[in-house]
Coordinates of C-alpha atoms in Angstrom, one line a residue:
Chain A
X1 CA -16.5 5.2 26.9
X2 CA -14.6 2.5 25.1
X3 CA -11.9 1.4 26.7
X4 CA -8.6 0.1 25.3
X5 CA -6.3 -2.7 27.1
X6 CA -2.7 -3.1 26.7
X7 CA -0.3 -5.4 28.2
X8 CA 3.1 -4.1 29.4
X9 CA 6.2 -6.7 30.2
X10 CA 8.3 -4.6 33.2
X11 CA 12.0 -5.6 35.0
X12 CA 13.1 -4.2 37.9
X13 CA 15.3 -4.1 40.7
X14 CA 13.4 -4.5 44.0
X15 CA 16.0 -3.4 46.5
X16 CA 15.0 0.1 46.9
X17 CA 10.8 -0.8 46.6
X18 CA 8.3 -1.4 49.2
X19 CA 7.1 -4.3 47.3
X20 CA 5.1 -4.3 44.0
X21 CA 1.6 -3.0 45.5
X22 CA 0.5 0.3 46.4
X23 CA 0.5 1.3 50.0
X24 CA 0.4 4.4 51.7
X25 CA 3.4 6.5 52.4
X26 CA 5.5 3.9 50.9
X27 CA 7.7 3.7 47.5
X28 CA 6.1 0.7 45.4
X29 CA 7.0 -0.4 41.9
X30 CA 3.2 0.2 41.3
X31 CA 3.0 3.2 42.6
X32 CA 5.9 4.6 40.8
X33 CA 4.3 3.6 37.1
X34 CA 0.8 4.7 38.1
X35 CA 2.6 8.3 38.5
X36 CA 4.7 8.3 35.5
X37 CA 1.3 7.2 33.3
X38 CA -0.6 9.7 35.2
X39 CA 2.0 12.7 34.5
X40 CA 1.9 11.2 30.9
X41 CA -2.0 10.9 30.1
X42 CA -3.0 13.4 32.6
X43 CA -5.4 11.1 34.0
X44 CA -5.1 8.5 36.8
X45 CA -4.4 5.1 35.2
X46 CA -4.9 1.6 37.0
X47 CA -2.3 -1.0 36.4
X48 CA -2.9 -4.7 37.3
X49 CA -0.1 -7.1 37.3
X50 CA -0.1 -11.0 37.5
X51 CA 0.7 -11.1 41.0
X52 CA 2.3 -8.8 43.9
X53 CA 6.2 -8.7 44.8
X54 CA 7.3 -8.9 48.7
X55 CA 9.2 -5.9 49.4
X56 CA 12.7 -6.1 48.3
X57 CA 11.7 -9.0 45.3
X58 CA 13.0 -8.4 41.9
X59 CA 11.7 -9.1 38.4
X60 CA 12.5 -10.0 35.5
X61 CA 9.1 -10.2 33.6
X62 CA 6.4 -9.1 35.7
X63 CA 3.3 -8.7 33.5
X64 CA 0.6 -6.2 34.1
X65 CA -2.3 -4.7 32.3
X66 CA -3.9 -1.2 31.8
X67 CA -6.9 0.6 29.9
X68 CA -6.4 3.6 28.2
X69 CA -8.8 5.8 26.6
X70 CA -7.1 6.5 23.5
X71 CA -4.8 4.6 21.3
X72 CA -1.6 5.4 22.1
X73 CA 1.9 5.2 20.1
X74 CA 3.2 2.5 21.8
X75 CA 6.5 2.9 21.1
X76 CA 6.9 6.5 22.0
X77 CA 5.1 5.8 25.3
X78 CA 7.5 3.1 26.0
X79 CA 9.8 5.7 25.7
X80 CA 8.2 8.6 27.6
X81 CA 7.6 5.8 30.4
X82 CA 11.3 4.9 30.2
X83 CA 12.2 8.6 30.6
X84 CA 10.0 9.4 33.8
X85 CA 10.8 6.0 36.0
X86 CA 14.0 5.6 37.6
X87 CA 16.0 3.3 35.8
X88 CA 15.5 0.5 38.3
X89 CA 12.5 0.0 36.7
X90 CA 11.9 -0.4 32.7
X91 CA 9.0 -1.2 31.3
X92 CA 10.2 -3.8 28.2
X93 CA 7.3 -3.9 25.9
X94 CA 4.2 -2.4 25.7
X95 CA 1.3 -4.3 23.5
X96 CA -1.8 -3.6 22.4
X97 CA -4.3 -7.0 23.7
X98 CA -7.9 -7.7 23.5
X99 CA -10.1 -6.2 26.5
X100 CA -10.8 -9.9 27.9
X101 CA -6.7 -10.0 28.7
X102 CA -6.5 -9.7 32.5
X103 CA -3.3 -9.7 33.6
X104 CA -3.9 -12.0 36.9
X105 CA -6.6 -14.2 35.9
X106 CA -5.2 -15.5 32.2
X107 CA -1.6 -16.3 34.4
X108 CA -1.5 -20.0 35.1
X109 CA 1.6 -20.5 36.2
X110 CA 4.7 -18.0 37.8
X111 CA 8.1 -18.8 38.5
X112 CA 10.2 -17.5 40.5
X113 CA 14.1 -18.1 41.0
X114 CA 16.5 -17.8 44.2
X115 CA 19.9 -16.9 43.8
X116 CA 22.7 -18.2 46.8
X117 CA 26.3 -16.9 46.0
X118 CA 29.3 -19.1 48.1
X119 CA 31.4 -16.6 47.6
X120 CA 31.6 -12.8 48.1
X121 CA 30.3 -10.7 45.3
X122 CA 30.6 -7.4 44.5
X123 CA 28.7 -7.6 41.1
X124 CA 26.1 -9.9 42.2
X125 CA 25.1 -8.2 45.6
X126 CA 22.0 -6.7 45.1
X127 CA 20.5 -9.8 43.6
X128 CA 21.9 -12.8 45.9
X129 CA 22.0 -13.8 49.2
X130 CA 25.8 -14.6 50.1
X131 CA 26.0 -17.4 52.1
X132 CA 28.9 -19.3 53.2
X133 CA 27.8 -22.1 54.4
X134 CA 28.7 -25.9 52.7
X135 CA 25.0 -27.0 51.1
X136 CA 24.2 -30.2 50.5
X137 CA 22.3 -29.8 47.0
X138 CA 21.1 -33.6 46.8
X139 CA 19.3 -33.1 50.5
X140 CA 17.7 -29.6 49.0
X141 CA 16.6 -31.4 45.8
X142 CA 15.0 -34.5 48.0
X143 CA 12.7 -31.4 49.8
X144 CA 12.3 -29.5 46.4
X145 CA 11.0 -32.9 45.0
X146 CA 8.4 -33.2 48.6
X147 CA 6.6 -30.1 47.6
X148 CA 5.7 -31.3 43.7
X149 CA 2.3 -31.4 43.5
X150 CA -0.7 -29.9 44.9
X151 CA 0.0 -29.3 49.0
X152 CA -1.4 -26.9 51.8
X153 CA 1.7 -24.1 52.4
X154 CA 0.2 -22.7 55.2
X155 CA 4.1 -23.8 57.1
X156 CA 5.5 -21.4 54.5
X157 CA 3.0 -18.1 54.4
X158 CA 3.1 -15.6 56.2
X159 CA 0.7 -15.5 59.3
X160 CA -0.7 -12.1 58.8
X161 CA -1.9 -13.4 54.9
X162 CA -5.9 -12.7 53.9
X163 CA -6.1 -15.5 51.5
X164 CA -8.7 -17.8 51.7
X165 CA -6.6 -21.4 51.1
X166 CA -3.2 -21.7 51.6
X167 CA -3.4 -24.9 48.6
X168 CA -0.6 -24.5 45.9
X169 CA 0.2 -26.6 42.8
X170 CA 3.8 -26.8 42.3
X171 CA 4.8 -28.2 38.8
X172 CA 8.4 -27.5 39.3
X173 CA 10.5 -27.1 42.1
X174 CA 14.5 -27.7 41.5
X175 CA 18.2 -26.7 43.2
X176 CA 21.1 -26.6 40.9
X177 CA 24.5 -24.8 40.2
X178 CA 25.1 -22.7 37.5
X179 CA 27.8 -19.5 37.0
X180 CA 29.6 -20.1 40.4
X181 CA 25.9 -19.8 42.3
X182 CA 23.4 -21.8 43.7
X183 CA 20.0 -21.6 42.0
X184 CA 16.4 -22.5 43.5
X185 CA 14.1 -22.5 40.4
X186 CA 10.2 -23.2 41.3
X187 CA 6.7 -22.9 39.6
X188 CA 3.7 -22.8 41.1
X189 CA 0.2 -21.7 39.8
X190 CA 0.0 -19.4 42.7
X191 CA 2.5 -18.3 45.5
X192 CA 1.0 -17.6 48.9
X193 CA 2.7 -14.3 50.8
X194 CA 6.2 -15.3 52.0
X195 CA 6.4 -18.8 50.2
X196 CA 10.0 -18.6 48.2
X197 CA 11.8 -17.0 51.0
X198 CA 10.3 -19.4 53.9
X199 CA 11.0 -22.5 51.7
X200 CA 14.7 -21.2 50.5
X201 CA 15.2 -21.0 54.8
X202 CA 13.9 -23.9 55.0
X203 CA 15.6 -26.1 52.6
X204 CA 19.1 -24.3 53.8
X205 CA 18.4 -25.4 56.9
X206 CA 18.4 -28.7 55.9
X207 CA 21.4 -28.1 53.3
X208 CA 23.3 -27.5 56.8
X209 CA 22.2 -30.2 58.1
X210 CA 20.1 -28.5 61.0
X211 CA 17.3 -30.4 60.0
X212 CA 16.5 -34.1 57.8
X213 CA 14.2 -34.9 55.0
X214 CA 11.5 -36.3 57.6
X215 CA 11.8 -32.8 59.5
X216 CA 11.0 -31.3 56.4
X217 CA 8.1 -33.3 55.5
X218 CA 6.6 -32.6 59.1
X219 CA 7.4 -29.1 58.6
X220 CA 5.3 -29.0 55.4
X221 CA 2.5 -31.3 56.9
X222 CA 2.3 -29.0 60.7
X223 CA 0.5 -26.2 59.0
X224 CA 1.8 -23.6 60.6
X225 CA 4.4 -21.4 59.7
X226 CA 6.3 -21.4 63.3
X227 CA 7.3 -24.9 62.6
X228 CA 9.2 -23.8 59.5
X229 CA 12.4 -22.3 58.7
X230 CA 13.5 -18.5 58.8
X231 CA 12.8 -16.5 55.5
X232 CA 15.8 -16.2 53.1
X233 CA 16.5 -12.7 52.6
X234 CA 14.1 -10.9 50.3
X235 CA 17.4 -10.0 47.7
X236 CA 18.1 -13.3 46.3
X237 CA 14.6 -14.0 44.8
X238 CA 13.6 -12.6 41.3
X239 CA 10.6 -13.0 39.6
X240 CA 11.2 -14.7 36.4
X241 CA 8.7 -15.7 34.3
X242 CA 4.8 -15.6 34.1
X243 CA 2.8 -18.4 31.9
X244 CA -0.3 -17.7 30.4
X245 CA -2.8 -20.5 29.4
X246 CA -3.2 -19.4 25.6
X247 CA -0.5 -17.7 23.1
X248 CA -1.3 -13.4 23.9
Chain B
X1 CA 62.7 -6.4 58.1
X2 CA 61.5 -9.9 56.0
X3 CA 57.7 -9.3 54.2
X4 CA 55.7 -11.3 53.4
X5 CA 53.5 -11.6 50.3
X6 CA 49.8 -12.2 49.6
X7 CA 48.0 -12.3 46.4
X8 CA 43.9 -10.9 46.5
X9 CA 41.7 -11.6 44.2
X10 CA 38.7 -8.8 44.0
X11 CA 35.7 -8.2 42.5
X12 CA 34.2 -4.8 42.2
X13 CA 31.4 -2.9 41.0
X14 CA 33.2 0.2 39.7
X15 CA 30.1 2.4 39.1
X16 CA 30.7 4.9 42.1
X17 CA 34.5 4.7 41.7
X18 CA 37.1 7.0 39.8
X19 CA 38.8 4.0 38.8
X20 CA 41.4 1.9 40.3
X21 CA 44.4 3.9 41.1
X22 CA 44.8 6.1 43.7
X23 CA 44.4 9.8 42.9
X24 CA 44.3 12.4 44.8
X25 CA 40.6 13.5 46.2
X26 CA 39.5 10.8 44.0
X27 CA 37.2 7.7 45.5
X28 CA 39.1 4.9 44.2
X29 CA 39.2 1.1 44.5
X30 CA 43.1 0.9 45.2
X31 CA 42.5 3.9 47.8
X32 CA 40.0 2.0 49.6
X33 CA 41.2 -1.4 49.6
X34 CA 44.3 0.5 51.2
X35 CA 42.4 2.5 53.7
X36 CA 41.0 -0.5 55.0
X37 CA 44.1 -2.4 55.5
X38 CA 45.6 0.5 57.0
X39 CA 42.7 0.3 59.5
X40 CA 43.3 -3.5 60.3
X41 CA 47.1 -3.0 60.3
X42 CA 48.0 0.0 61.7
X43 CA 50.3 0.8 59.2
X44 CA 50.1 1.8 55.4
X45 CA 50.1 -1.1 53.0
X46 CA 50.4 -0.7 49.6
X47 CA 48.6 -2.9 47.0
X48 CA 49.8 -3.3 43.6
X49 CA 47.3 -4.6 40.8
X50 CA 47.7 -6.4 37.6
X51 CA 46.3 -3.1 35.8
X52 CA 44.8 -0.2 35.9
X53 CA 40.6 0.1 35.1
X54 CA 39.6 3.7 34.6
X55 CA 36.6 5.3 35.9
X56 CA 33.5 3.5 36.0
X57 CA 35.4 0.3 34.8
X58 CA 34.5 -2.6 36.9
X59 CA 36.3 -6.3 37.5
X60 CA 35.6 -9.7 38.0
X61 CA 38.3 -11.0 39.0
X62 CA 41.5 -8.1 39.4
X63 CA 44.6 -9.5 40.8
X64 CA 46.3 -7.3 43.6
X65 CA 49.8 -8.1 45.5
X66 CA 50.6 -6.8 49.0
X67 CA 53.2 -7.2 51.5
X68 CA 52.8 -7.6 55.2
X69 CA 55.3 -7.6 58.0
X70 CA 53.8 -10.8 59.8
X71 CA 51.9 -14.0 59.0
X72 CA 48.3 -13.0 58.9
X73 CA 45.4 -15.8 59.8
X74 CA 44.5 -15.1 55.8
X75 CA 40.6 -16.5 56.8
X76 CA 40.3 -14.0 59.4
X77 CA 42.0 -11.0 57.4
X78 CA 39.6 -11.4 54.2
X79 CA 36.5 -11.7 56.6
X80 CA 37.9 -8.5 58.4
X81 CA 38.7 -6.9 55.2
X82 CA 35.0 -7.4 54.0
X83 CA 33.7 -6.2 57.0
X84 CA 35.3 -3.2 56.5
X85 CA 34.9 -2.5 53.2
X86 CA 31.9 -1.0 51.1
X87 CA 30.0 -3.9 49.9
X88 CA 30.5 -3.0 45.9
X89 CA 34.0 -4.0 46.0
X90 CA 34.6 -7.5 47.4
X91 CA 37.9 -9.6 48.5
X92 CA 37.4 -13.2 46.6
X93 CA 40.8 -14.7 48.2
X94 CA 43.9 -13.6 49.7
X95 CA 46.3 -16.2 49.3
X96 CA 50.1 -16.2 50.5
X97 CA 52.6 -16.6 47.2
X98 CA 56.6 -16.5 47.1
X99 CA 58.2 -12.9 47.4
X100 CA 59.0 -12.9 43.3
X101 CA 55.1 -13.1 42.5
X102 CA 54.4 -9.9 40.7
X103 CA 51.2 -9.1 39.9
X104 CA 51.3 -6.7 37.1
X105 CA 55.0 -8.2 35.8
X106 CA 54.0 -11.9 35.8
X107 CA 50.6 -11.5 34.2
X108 CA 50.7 -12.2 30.4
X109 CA 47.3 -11.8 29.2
X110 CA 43.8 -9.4 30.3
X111 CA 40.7 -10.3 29.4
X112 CA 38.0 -7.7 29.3
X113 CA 34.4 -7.6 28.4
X114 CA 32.4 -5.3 26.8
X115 CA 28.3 -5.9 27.3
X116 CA 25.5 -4.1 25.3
X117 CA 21.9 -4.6 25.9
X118 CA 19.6 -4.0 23.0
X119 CA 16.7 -3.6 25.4
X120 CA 15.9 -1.7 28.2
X121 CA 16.8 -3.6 31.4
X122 CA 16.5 -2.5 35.2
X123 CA 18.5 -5.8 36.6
X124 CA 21.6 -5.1 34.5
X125 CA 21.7 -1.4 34.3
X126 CA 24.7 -1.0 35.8
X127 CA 26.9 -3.5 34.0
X128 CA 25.8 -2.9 30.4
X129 CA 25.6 0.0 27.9
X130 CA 21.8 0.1 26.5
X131 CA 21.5 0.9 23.1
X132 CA 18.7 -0.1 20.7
X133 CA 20.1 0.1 17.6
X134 CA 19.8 -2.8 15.3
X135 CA 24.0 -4.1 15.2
X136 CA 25.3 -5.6 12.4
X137 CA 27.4 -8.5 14.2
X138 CA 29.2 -9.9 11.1
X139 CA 30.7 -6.5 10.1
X140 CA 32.0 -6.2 14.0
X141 CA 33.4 -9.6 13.8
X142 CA 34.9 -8.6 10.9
X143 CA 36.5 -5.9 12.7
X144 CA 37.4 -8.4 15.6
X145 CA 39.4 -10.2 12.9
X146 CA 41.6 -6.9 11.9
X147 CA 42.8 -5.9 15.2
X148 CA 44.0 -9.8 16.3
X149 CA 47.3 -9.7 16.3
X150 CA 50.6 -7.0 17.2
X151 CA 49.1 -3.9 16.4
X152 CA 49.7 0.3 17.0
X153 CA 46.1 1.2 18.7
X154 CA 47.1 4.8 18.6
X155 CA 44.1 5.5 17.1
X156 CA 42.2 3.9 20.0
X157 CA 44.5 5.6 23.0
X158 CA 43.5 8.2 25.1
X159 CA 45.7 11.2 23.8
X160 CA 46.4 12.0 27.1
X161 CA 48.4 8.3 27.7
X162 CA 52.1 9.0 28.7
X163 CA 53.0 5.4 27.8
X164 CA 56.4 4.4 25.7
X165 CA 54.6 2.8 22.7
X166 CA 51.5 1.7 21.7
X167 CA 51.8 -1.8 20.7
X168 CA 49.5 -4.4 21.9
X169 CA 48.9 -8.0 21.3
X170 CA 45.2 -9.4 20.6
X171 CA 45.1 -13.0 21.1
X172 CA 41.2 -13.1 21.0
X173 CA 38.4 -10.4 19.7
X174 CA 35.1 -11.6 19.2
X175 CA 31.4 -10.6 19.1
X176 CA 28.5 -12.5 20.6
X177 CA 24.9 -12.8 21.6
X178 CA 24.5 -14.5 25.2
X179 CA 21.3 -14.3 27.5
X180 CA 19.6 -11.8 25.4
X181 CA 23.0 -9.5 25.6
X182 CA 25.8 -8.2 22.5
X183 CA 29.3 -9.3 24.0
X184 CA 32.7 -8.3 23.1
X185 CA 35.2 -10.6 24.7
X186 CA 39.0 -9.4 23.9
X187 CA 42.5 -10.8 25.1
X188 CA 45.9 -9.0 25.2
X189 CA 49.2 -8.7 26.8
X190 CA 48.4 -5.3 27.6
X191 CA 45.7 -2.5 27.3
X192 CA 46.0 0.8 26.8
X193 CA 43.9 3.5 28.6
X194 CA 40.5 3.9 27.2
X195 CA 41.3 1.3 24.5
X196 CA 38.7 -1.3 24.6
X197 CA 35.3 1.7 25.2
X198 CA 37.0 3.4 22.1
X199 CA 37.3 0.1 20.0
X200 CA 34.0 -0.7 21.1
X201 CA 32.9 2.3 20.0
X202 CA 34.3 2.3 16.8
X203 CA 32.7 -1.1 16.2
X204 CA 29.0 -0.3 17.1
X205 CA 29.7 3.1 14.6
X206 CA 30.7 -0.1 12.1
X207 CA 27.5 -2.3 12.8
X208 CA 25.1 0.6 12.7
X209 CA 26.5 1.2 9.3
X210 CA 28.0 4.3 9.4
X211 CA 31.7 3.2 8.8
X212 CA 32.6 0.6 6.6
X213 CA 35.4 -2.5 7.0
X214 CA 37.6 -0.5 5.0
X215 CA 37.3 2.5 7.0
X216 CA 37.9 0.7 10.4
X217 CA 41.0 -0.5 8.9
X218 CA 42.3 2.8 7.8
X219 CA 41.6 4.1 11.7
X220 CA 43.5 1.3 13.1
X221 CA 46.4 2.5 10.7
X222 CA 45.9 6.2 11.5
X223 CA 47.3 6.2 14.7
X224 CA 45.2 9.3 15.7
X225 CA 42.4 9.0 18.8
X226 CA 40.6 11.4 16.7
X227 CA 40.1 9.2 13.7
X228 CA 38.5 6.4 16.0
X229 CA 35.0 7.1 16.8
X230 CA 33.4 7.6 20.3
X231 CA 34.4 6.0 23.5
X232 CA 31.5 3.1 25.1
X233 CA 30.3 4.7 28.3
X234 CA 32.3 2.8 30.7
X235 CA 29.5 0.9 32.7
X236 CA 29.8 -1.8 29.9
X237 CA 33.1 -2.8 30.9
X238 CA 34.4 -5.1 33.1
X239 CA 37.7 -6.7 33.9
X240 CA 37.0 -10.5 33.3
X241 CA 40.4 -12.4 34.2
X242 CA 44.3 -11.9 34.4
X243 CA 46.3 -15.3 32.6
X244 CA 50.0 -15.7 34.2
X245 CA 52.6 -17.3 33.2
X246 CA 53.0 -20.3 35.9
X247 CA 50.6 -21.6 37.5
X248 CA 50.6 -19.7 41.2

C-alpha cells in the first residue's frame, strides 16, 4: 500500500515530559502524539522527528515526519490533534511532502538556545534557569568562539551515550543579552546527548571565574566528560530551529 | 511606634490566582505575599499595591508598599520572601523609600498589555489569548485612536464596579505585531475593572469585521457594558509597568 508523508512543525513545553522519545512507563512528547494520531486514524502511526529532546527540553520548532495511508484534511487534523494533546504541546503546521522527506536525515543543521534570567521571574520560570551570579559575557563568548568548528565533544556528552563518534561541527556558537536575560545561541549539525546543558555549566563556570579560557580549552581537549563542568538545568534550553539542506 | 517603609516590585504569573486582592476563600496574590511575610515576621503586614489585577490577570512589574516595625537586611528579606513563596509569583526588589511614598496615590500612569497569538503555541499558552482569526490591524488602530484621550468607558466597565465615575485618561493605545504575536499596549491614569479584556474585545469584534469604526464609536458613547462586546479571556493580560510622578 501506498503510503503518504507529511511533515508536521510541533512547540512544546518540556517541563512536564520525559524527553522527546518513547520509553516505557514514561510520559514523552512522542508518545503523547503517537496516541492522539492513533485515537484519530485508528491505527498505530510512527512519528520521526529531526532529533530527540533530553527530558525537561523545550521546543519551539521541532520537525518530525509521518506516513499516512489516506490523504487526510490537513487542517481539520491539525485541529483534531490540537483538541486531543494537552495544550503543552501544539502541533503548528501540518504539510503534505514528498515520500523521500525524512525528517532526520534532510536536517543539516539544529539550534538550540539557553535561557539564564539574573533576576527572579515569575513569568519566565519554566523556561530559564535563574541564576544570580555576576557573568562575565566576554570570557563566555572567548569559550563559545573555542568550540567553532568541527571538535570531538566527548567532555560534554553524556557517558552512558550509544553514538558511535562524539565529532560535532559547530557553525555558531554565541552569548549575548537580550530582554533583561542572558542568551546562549548555538548550531551544530548534530548535538551529542547532554551537549547544551554540559557546555552552558561549563561556560558559567568560567563566567564565575571558577575556571580560565585555557581550563576550558583542556576541558574540551580531555575527552572525557568528568573533566567538564556540571549540566545547566534541563529548563533553560529550547529547541529553536531546525535547517534543512533544500527549500521543503 | 515609628514604621518603616519598603517598596516591592513583583512579578507574577496570575493563571492560578483569583486576582490580586484579598478576598475571602479566595487564592490571591495580595493574600499570599501577606501570608508569607506574616510567616517571616510574626506579625500581620499589610501590603498595598498600585492596583488591582482581576482574576487570571498577571504583572510584570506591580508596585506594592509595606510597612515594617524595624530595619530589615532588605537582601536577606527578598531571598527569604522567595523562599517562601510559590515560585509563579516573584519579589523583583524591595527597596526602603520615605514614609509619604504611596504606591497606589503617587502612581500616575498603568501600562497594560494585551497579547494574542494567531497560531497555536505550547510555550506561551499561558500568557496569550489564541485566536486564529485573520485581524484587521488598521481598523483596531483606528479604534486605538478614538479612545486616546479623557473618556467615560462605561461601556467597557464591569456593571458590577462600585467606583465614583468612570473617567479615564489614555495617553497611549496601540496595536502591533512583535515575535509572531498581535499586541495591544495601552496607558492611563487609571483602569477600570475588566476594562482593557472588554476593549480588547470589542476591538478583535472590529478587526474580524463584525462592527464597524462607527459602531465602536457609538459603544464608547453608550456608556452601557452591554453595548461593548465580549470580554478577552484574561490570560492575555498582563500588568506591564506603573509611571510615578518623582523619580523614587
Amino acid at each position: 500500500m501506498k503510503k503518504l508523508r507529511f511533515r508536521l512543525l510541533i512547540e512544546y513545553d518540556g517541563t512536564d515530559y520525559s524527553g522527546w522519545q518513547v520509553q516505557n512507563g514514561q510520559v514523552t512528547v512522542q508518545g503523547e502524539i503517537e496516541e492522539a494520531l492513533t485515537r484519530i486514524f485508528g491505527y498505530h502511526v510512527r512519528i520521526t522527528a529531526a532529533g530527540r529532546t533530553d527530558s525537561g527540553v523545550h521546543a519551539r520548532a521541532q520537525v518530525a515526519h509521518l506516513d499516512l495511508n489516506d490523504e487526510p484534511d490537513t487542517g481539520r487534523l491539525l485541529r483534531s490533534l490540537n483538541g486531543v494533546l494537552h495544550r503543552d504541546i501544539r502541533v503548528k503546521s501540518i504539510d503534505s511532502v514528498d515520500q523521500v522527506f525524512h525528517a532526520r536525515y534532510d536536517a543539516v543543521l539544529r539550534e538550540y538556545i539557553y535561557k539564564i534570567s539574573a533576576q527572579p521571574t515569575a513569568l519566565m520560570r519554566r523556561f530559564v534557569w535563574q541564576l544570580y551570579y555576576q557573568l562575565d559575557l566576554e570570557k563566555m563568548n572567548a569559550a563559545a568562539t573555542i568550540i567553532l568548528g568541527k571538535h570531538d565533544f566527548a567532555s560534554f556528552c553524556r557517558t552512558k551515550s550509544d553514538v558511535e563518534n562524539h565529532i560535532c561541527n559547530v557553525e555558531f556558537a554565541s552569548w549575548y543579552a537580550q530582554d533583561g536575560l542572558l542568551l546562549f545561541c548555538i548550531r551544530a549539525d548534530r548535538f551529542l546527548h547532554g551537549m547544551v546543558r554540559a557546555l552552558v555549566g561549563t561556560m558559567v563556570d568560567l563566567g564565575r571565574g571558577r575556571i580560565d579560557t585555557t581550563e576550558f580549552r583542556n576541558i574540551l581537549a580531555a575527552g572525557d566528560r568528568r573533566s567538564a563542568g556540571p549540566a545547566a538545568p534541563a529548563r533553560g534550553l529550547t529547541l529553536e530551529k531546525i535547517f534543512y539542506s533544500k527549500s521543503i
